[in-house]
């Protein structure tokens, strides 16, 4: 079914009630590589059995943690083959630190729809409210759907964050595991692009790729550990554009520039001559 912008744009998405436990938080953060510094108290705070501190990027998996079926790209006026879709960008704004356990409700809508000619970009926003009625976080994301353009919409903005014209304040490398995607998919993202070699080849990749949201979480954790002393509660927002792919087992290079209450970040792949993997990355934080 082609995209119908008259139906899709502004469409309300089904609300969802969900909950999570400290074990869910531990699983997610293990999926990002938490525990590498297994004797350091700051690192072990991510994996505490009762009250693990929660990275804001947990918001990207919390509503779908226990799903075991591949996701469907089906919204009002939109129905797209999963093999055509890649993540465009992701942003999480937390209104208060995410608790180690909780119940919440998410509501969402399609906020933007752009026609790139050969592809379409679909932007959605999800607002999550805790069981106490107070807002927890707002998540905004986009998908890039190959072959789904040409429906007559506007092309949309094209913006790019310029990196500072100086050496980074921090330059960190983070290895990933060969089984990183197989571990991370236990957090509810069962897209076969990350686990099935034949599906990945059919989608145009030589092998399964790491989830973009896994890379997203790894880079957020790296910046939090490096600049904020592993104090996840200080992060108030994290945004990135998915600029390239990372294969499990490759190494992420994270360059970080600090200015006031914001970090500008570039994430690249060491083994492929610093090919970009995340771009337009910003992390906002509060004072200690």
mmCIF file of C-alpha atoms in Angstrom, residues 116-280:
data_model
loop_
_atom_site.group_PDB
_atom_site.id
_atom_site.type_symbol
_atom_site.label_atom_id
_atom_site.label_comp_id
_atom_site.label_asym_id
_atom_site.label_seq_id
_atom_site.Cartn_x
_atom_site.Cartn_y
_atom_site.Cartn_z
ATOM 1 C CA UNK A 116 12.634 12.349 -0.690
ATOM 2 C CA UNK A 117 11.725 11.113 -4.173
ATOM 3 C CA UNK A 118 13.316 7.681 -4.008
ATOM 4 C CA UNK A 119 12.444 7.273 -0.341
ATOM 5 C CA UNK A 120 10.121 8.455 2.399
ATOM 6 C CA UNK A 121 10.892 9.713 5.887
ATOM 7 C CA UNK A 122 8.323 9.109 8.618
ATOM 8 C CA UNK A 123 8.744 10.949 11.936
ATOM 9 C CA UNK A 124 6.863 9.987 15.069
ATOM 10 C CA UNK A 125 6.744 11.312 18.616
ATOM 11 C CA UNK A 126 5.910 9.274 21.719
ATOM 12 C CA UNK A 127 5.036 10.818 25.083
ATOM 13 C CA UNK A 128 5.377 8.537 28.101
ATOM 14 C CA UNK A 129 3.641 9.159 31.414
ATOM 15 C CA UNK A 130 4.310 7.265 34.634
ATOM 16 C CA UNK A 131 1.649 5.571 36.740
ATOM 17 C CA UNK A 132 1.648 8.671 38.976
ATOM 18 C CA UNK A 133 0.420 10.770 36.052
ATOM 19 C CA UNK A 134 3.654 12.763 35.686
ATOM 20 C CA UNK A 135 5.612 12.774 32.402
ATOM 21 C CA UNK A 136 8.664 10.504 32.232
ATOM 22 C CA UNK A 137 10.097 11.045 28.763
ATOM 23 C CA UNK A 138 9.403 12.137 25.206
ATOM 24 C CA UNK A 139 10.907 10.127 22.348
ATOM 25 C CA UNK A 140 11.136 11.291 18.745
ATOM 26 C CA UNK A 141 12.335 9.093 15.903
ATOM 27 C CA UNK A 142 12.321 8.804 12.153
ATOM 28 C CA UNK A 143 12.519 5.929 9.693
ATOM 29 C CA UNK A 144 13.912 6.094 6.163
ATOM 30 C CA UNK A 145 11.948 3.844 3.796
ATOM 31 C CA UNK A 146 13.614 3.077 0.477
ATOM 32 C CA UNK A 147 11.353 3.082 -2.577
ATOM 33 C CA UNK A 148 8.418 4.640 -0.723
ATOM 34 C CA UNK A 149 8.761 8.242 -1.932
ATOM 35 C CA UNK A 150 6.920 9.876 -4.805
ATOM 36 C CA UNK A 151 3.648 10.436 -2.965
ATOM 37 C CA UNK A 152 3.742 14.172 -3.629
ATOM 38 C CA UNK A 153 4.884 15.517 -0.266
ATOM 39 C CA UNK A 154 7.528 18.100 0.620
ATOM 40 C CA UNK A 155 11.193 17.041 0.764
ATOM 41 C CA UNK A 156 11.648 18.384 4.271
ATOM 42 C CA UNK A 157 14.625 20.066 5.952
ATOM 43 C CA UNK A 158 18.230 19.021 5.552
ATOM 44 C CA UNK A 159 20.303 20.012 8.557
ATOM 45 C CA UNK A 160 23.686 18.948 9.820
ATOM 46 C CA UNK A 161 25.480 19.693 13.057
ATOM 47 C CA UNK A 162 28.968 21.046 12.451
ATOM 48 C CA UNK A 163 31.698 19.650 14.656
ATOM 49 C CA UNK A 164 33.811 22.178 16.579
ATOM 50 C CA UNK A 165 36.939 23.367 14.773
ATOM 51 C CA UNK A 166 39.309 22.037 17.413
ATOM 52 C CA UNK A 167 40.575 18.779 18.821
ATOM 53 C CA UNK A 168 37.993 16.844 20.841
ATOM 54 C CA UNK A 169 38.094 17.062 24.614
ATOM 55 C CA UNK A 170 37.787 13.275 24.797
ATOM 56 C CA UNK A 171 38.576 10.509 22.300
ATOM 57 C CA UNK A 172 37.437 7.042 23.383
ATOM 58 C CA UNK A 173 37.309 3.639 21.683
ATOM 59 C CA UNK A 174 34.746 1.003 22.625
ATOM 60 C CA UNK A 175 34.911 -2.531 21.228
ATOM 61 C CA UNK A 176 31.726 -4.449 20.506
ATOM 62 C CA UNK A 177 31.272 -8.199 20.764
ATOM 63 C CA UNK A 178 30.720 -10.544 17.802
ATOM 64 C CA UNK A 179 27.481 -11.616 19.536
ATOM 65 C CA UNK A 180 26.441 -8.062 20.476
ATOM 66 C CA UNK A 181 23.391 -7.987 18.184
ATOM 67 C CA UNK A 182 22.228 -11.427 19.346
ATOM 68 C CA UNK A 183 22.377 -10.221 22.941
ATOM 69 C CA UNK A 184 20.772 -6.834 22.275
ATOM 70 C CA UNK A 185 17.850 -8.358 20.350
ATOM 71 C CA UNK A 186 16.707 -9.912 23.633
ATOM 72 C CA UNK A 187 15.589 -6.382 24.554
ATOM 73 C CA UNK A 188 12.633 -6.762 22.178
ATOM 74 C CA UNK A 189 13.994 -5.812 18.734
ATOM 75 C CA UNK A 190 13.774 -9.056 16.767
ATOM 76 C CA UNK A 191 14.309 -7.528 13.322
ATOM 77 C CA UNK A 192 16.060 -10.353 11.391
ATOM 78 C CA UNK A 193 18.359 -7.776 9.792
ATOM 79 C CA UNK A 194 20.422 -8.124 12.967
ATOM 80 C CA UNK A 195 20.452 -11.906 13.248
ATOM 81 C CA UNK A 196 19.675 -13.634 9.943
ATOM 82 C CA UNK A 197 22.529 -13.620 7.375
ATOM 83 C CA UNK A 198 20.196 -14.389 4.453
ATOM 84 C CA UNK A 199 17.779 -11.603 5.388
ATOM 85 C CA UNK A 200 20.707 -9.181 5.749
ATOM 86 C CA UNK A 201 22.056 -10.102 2.300
ATOM 87 C CA UNK A 202 18.603 -9.648 0.762
ATOM 88 C CA UNK A 203 18.520 -6.181 2.328
ATOM 89 C CA UNK A 204 21.890 -5.326 0.740
ATOM 90 C CA UNK A 205 24.330 -6.026 3.589
ATOM 91 C CA UNK A 206 27.088 -8.657 3.573
ATOM 92 C CA UNK A 207 26.204 -9.767 7.103
ATOM 93 C CA UNK A 208 23.792 -8.882 9.920
ATOM 94 C CA UNK A 209 24.392 -5.395 11.272
ATOM 95 C CA UNK A 210 24.256 -4.138 14.835
ATOM 96 C CA UNK A 211 21.019 -2.441 15.835
ATOM 97 C CA UNK A 212 21.355 1.294 15.394
ATOM 98 C CA UNK A 213 19.731 1.742 18.794
ATOM 99 C CA UNK A 214 22.403 -0.479 20.331
ATOM 100 C CA UNK A 215 25.114 1.780 18.926
ATOM 101 C CA UNK A 216 23.036 4.743 20.116
ATOM 102 C CA UNK A 217 22.965 3.366 23.655
ATOM 103 C CA UNK A 218 26.653 2.422 23.655
ATOM 104 C CA UNK A 219 27.685 5.950 22.640
ATOM 105 C CA UNK A 220 25.407 7.509 25.265
ATOM 106 C CA UNK A 221 26.912 5.261 27.938
ATOM 107 C CA UNK A 222 30.454 6.013 26.731
ATOM 108 C CA UNK A 223 29.852 9.764 26.977
ATOM 109 C CA UNK A 224 28.148 9.407 30.359
ATOM 110 C CA UNK A 225 31.026 7.374 31.749
ATOM 111 C CA UNK A 226 33.729 9.573 30.237
ATOM 112 C CA UNK A 227 32.407 13.054 30.969
ATOM 113 C CA UNK A 228 29.757 12.699 33.682
ATOM 114 C CA UNK A 229 31.463 10.215 35.995
ATOM 115 C CA UNK A 230 28.947 7.488 35.102
ATOM 116 C CA UNK A 231 26.075 9.541 36.582
ATOM 117 C CA UNK A 232 23.246 8.541 34.248
ATOM 118 C CA UNK A 233 20.724 10.695 36.155
ATOM 119 C CA UNK A 234 22.515 13.817 34.897
ATOM 120 C CA UNK A 235 21.639 13.114 31.260
ATOM 121 C CA UNK A 236 18.530 15.072 30.267
ATOM 122 C CA UNK A 237 18.530 14.396 26.536
ATOM 123 C CA UNK A 238 20.318 12.435 23.833
ATOM 124 C CA UNK A 239 19.936 12.775 20.079
ATOM 125 C CA UNK A 240 21.649 11.150 17.076
ATOM 126 C CA UNK A 241 21.248 10.596 13.362
ATOM 127 C CA UNK A 242 22.057 7.110 12.093
ATOM 128 C CA UNK A 243 24.791 7.820 9.570
ATOM 129 C CA UNK A 244 26.173 4.360 8.790
ATOM 130 C CA UNK A 245 26.273 0.738 9.838
ATOM 131 C CA UNK A 246 28.312 -1.069 12.450
ATOM 132 C CA UNK A 247 28.995 -4.790 12.249
ATOM 133 C CA UNK A 248 29.171 -6.752 15.515
ATOM 134 C CA UNK A 249 32.775 -7.089 16.636
ATOM 135 C CA UNK A 250 33.865 -3.711 15.257
ATOM 136 C CA UNK A 251 35.141 -0.854 17.418
ATOM 137 C CA UNK A 252 33.350 2.457 17.952
ATOM 138 C CA UNK A 253 35.441 5.607 18.194
ATOM 139 C CA UNK A 254 33.652 8.334 20.147
ATOM 140 C CA UNK A 255 35.000 11.880 19.948
ATOM 141 C CA UNK A 256 33.439 14.309 22.408
ATOM 142 C CA UNK A 257 33.472 18.100 22.594
ATOM 143 C CA UNK A 258 32.136 19.715 25.773
ATOM 144 C CA UNK A 259 30.557 23.167 25.935
ATOM 145 C CA UNK A 260 28.480 24.347 28.900
ATOM 146 C CA UNK A 261 25.689 21.808 29.505
ATOM 147 C CA UNK A 262 25.940 20.026 26.163
ATOM 148 C CA UNK A 263 28.231 17.516 24.487
ATOM 149 C CA UNK A 264 28.745 17.356 20.739
ATOM 150 C CA UNK A 265 29.751 13.862 19.664
ATOM 151 C CA UNK A 266 30.946 12.031 16.565
ATOM 152 C CA UNK A 267 30.896 8.227 16.423
ATOM 153 C CA UNK A 268 32.861 6.318 13.772
ATOM 154 C CA UNK A 269 34.104 2.800 13.012
ATOM 155 C CA UNK A 270 37.808 2.295 13.750
ATOM 156 C CA UNK A 271 38.262 -0.718 11.439
ATOM 157 C CA UNK A 272 36.866 1.115 8.394
ATOM 158 C CA UNK A 273 38.945 4.301 8.413
ATOM 159 C CA UNK A 274 36.572 6.129 10.760
ATOM 160 C CA UNK A 275 33.501 5.607 8.603
ATOM 161 C CA UNK A 276 30.615 7.442 10.291
ATOM 162 C CA UNK A 277 28.081 5.432 12.260
ATOM 163 C CA UNK A 278 26.276 8.188 14.233
ATOM 164 C CA UNK A 279 26.151 11.843 13.250
ATOM 165 C CA UNK A 280 24.581 15.032 14.621
#
